Tab-separated table of C-alpha atoms in Angstrom:
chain	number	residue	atom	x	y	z
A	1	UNK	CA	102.124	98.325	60.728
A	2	UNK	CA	101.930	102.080	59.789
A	3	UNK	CA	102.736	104.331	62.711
A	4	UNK	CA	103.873	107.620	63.566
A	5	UNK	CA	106.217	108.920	66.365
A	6	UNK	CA	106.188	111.766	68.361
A	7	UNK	CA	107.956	112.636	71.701
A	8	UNK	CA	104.966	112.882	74.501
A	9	UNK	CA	106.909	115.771	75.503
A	10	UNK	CA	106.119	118.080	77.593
A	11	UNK	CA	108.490	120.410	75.963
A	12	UNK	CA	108.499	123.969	77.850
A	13	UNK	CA	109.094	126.710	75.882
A	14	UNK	CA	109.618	130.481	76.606
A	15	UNK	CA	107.099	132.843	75.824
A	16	UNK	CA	108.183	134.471	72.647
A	17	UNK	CA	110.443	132.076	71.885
A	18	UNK	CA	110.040	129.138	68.876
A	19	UNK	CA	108.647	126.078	69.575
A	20	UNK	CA	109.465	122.881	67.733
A	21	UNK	CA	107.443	120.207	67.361
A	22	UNK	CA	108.462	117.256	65.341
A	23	UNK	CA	107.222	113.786	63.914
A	24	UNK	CA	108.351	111.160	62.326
A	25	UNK	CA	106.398	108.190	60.034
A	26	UNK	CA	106.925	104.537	58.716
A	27	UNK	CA	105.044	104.491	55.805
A	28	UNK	CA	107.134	105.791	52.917
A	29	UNK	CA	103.372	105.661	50.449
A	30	UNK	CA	102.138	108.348	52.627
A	31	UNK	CA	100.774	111.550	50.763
A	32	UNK	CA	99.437	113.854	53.109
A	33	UNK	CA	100.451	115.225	56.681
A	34	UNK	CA	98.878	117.423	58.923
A	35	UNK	CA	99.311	119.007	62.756
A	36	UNK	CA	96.179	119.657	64.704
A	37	UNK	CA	96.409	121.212	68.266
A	38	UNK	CA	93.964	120.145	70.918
A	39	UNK	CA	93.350	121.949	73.911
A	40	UNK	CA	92.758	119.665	76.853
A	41	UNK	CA	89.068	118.019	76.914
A	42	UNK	CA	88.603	119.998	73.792
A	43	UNK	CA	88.264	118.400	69.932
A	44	UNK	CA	91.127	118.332	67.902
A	45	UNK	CA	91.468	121.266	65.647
A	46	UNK	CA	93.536	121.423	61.896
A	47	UNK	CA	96.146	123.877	62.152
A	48	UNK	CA	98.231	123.256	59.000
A	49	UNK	CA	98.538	120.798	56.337
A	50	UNK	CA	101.265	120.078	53.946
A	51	UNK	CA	101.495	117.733	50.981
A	52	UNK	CA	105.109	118.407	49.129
A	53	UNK	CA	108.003	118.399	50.534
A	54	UNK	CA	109.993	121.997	51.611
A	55	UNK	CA	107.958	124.637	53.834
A	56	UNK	CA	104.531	125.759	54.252
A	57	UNK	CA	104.192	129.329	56.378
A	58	UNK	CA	100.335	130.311	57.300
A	59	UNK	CA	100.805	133.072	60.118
A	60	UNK	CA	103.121	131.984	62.904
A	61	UNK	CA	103.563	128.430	61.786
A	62	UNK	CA	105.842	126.645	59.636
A	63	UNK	CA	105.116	123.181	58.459
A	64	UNK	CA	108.191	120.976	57.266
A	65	UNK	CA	107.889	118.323	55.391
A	66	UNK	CA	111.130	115.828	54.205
A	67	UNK	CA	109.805	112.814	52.512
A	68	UNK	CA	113.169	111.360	51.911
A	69	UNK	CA	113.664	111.472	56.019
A	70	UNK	CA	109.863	110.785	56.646
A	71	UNK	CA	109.794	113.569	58.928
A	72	UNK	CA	107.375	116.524	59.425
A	73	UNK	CA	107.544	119.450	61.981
A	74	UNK	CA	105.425	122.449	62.843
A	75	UNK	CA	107.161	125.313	63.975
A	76	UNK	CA	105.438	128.099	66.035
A	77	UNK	CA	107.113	131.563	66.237
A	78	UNK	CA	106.387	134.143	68.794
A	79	UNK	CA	104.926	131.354	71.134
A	80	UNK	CA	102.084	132.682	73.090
A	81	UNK	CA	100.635	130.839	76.538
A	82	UNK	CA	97.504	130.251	74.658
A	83	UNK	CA	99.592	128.239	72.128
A	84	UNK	CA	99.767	125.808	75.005
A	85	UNK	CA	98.155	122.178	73.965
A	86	UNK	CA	99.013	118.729	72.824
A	87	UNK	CA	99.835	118.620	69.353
A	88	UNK	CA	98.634	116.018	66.915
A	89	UNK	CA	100.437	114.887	63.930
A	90	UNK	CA	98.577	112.845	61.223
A	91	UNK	CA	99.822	111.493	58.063
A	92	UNK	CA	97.260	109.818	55.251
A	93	UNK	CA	97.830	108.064	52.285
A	94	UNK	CA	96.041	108.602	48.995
A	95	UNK	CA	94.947	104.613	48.688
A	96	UNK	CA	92.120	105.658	51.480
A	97	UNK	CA	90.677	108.157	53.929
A	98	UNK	CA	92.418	106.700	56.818
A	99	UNK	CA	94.402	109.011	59.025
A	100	UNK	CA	97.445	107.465	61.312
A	101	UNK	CA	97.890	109.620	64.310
A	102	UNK	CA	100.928	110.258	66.656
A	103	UNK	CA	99.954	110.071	70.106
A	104	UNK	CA	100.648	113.848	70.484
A	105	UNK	CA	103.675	116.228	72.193
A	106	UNK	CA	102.201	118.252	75.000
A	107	UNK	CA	103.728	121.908	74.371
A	108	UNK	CA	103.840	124.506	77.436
A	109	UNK	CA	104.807	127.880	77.028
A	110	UNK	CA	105.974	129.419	79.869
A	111	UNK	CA	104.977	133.462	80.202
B	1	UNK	CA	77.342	127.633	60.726
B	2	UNK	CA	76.916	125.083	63.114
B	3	UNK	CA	80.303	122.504	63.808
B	4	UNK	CA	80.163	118.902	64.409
B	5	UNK	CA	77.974	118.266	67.326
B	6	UNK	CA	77.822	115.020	69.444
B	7	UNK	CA	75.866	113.346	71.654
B	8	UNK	CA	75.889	112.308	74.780
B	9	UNK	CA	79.480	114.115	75.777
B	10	UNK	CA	79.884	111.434	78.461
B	11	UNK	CA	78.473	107.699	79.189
B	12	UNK	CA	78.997	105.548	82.059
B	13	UNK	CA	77.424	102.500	81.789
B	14	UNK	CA	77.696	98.689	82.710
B	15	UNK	CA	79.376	96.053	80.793
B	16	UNK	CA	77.214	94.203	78.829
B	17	UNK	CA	75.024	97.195	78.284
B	18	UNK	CA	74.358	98.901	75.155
B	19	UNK	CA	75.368	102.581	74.149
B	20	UNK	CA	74.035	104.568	71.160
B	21	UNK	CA	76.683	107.091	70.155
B	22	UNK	CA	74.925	110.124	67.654
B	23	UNK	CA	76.943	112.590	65.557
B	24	UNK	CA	75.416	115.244	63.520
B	25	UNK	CA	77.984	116.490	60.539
B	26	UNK	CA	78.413	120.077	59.145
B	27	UNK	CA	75.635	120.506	56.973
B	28	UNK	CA	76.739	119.707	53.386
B	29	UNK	CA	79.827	117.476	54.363
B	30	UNK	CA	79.285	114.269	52.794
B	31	UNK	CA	82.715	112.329	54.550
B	32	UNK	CA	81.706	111.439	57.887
B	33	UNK	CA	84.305	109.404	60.053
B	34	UNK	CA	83.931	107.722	63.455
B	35	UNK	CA	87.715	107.836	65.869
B	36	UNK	CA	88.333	106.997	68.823
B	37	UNK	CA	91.158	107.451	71.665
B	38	UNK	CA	91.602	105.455	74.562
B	39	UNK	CA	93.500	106.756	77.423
B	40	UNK	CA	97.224	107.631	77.121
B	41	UNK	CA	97.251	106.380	73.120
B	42	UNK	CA	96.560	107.688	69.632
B	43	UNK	CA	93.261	108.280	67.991
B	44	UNK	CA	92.585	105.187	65.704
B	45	UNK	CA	90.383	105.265	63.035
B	46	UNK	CA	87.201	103.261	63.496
B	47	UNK	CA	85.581	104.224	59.759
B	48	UNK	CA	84.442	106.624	57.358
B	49	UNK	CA	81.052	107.234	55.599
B	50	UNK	CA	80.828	108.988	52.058
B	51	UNK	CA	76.789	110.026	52.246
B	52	UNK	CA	75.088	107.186	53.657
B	53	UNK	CA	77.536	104.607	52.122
B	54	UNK	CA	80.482	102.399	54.215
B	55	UNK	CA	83.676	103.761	52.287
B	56	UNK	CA	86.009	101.880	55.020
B	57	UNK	CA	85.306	100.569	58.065
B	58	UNK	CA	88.668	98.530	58.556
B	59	UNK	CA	89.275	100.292	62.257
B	60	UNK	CA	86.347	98.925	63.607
B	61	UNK	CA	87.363	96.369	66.468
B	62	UNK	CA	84.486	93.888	65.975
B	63	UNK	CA	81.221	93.103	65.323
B	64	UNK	CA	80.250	94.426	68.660
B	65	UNK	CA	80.214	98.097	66.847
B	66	UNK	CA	77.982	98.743	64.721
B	67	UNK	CA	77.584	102.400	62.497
B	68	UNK	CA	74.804	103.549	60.229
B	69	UNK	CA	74.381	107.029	58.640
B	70	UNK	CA	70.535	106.694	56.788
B	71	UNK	CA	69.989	109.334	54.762
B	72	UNK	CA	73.629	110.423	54.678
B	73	UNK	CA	72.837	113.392	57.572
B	74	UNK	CA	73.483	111.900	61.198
B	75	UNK	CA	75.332	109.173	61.963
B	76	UNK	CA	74.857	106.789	64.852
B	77	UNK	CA	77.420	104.791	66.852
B	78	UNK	CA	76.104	101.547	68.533
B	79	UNK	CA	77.928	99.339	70.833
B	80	UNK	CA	76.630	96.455	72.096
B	81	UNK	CA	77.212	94.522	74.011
B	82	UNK	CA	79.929	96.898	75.763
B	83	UNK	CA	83.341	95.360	77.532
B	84	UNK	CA	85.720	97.438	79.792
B	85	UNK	CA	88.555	98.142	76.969
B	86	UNK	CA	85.558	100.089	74.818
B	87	UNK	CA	86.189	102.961	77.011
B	88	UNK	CA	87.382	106.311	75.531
B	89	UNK	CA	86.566	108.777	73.638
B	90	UNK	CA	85.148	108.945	70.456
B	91	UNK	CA	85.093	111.169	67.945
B	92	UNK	CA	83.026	112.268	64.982
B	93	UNK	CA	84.773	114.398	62.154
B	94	UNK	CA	83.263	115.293	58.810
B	95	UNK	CA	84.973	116.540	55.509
B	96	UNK	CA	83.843	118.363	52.529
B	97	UNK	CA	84.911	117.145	49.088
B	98	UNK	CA	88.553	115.144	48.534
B	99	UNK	CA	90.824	116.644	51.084
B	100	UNK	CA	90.017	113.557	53.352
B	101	UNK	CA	92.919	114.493	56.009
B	102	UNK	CA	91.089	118.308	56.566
B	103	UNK	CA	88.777	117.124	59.197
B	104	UNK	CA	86.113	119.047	61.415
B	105	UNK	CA	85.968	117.552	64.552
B	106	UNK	CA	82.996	117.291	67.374
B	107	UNK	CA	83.726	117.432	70.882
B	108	UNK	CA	83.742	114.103	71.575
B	109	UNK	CA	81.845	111.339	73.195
B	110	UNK	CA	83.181	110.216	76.717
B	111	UNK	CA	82.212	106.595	77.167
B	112	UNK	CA	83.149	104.544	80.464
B	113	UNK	CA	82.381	101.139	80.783
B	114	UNK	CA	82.163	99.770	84.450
């Protein structure tokens, strides 16, 4: 069964500090990975998307993407309080349309 | 330009009623896909529409759920007859073009079955 893994969290980060938010995934076929942030009772929102391995920068996040480790991260620079959410990782595959989700890490950031 | 709406945001109703779930895409998004979360675990994909056509419904739990998009515009979410573990939320997201993962979500539909 194809899953991915990320820690429920919280993790409580510093205002201004980085926060780093990481996930991992079983199925080595996978193509595509992306982190969407959902405020609570809100939709989830696309934040960044990465397809090759190596880093991805748009603004103050990093995507991070090892294939060989089936791991992805999103790092967030200069955290703000408003950065505070639960973050969604999702990975696809090219066979289909299908998007396996992590169950989310709940970030704080502490002013 | 209007996002992904949804309707109703929340439904309580009785098991063994029925619920009609309705989401309206962005305008020009032919991928349409029905998700849903139940409490404390990860969205799970119920299925995904390209225009008015079935691309994949393998998510869907059972033949209690039924989805139809006529037309290819709105799509509609029907559960009947609805058990206790149907309850969560469910979202609508639609996509433009091949980037299937780059989804548009709608607020969600509540639903709680008593």
């Amino acid at each position: 069964q194809k899953e991915v893994e990320q820690n429920s969290g919280p993790l409580s980060v510093p205002e201004g500090a980085i926060a780093s938010l990481n996930c991992t995934y079983s199925d080595r076929g996978s193509q595509s990975f992306f982190w969407y942030r959902q405020y609570s009772g809100k939709s989830p929102e696309l934040i960044m998307s990465i397809y090759s391995n190596g880093d991805k920068e748009d603004g103050r996040f990093t995507a991070q993407l090892n294939k060989a480790s089936q791991y992805v991260s999103l790092l967030i620079r200069d955290s703000q309080p408003s950065d505070s959410a639960t973050y969604l990782c999702a990975v696809g595959t090219d066979s289909n349309y299908q998007l396996i989700w992590g169950a989310g890490t709940k970030l704080i950031i502490k002013p | 330009e209007a996002g992904v709406t949804q309707f109703p945001s929340h439904s309580v109703i009785e098991k063994g009623q029925t619920v009609t779930l309705r989401c309206d895409p962005i305008s020009g998004h032919d991928n349409l896909y029905w998700y849903r979360r139940v409490m404390g675990k990860e969205i799970k994909f119920l299925l995904h529409f390209v225009k008015e056509s079935k691309q994949d419904e393998s998510g869907m739990p059972n033949n209690r759920f039924l989805a139809e998009r006529t037309g290819g515009t709105y799509s509609t979410l029907k559960v009947q007859p609805a058990e206790l573990e149907d309850s969560g939320v469910y979202f609508c997201a639609s996509s433009q073009g091949l980037l299937g993962g780059e989804l548009f979500f709608g607020e969600g539909s509540r639903l709680t079955v008593l």
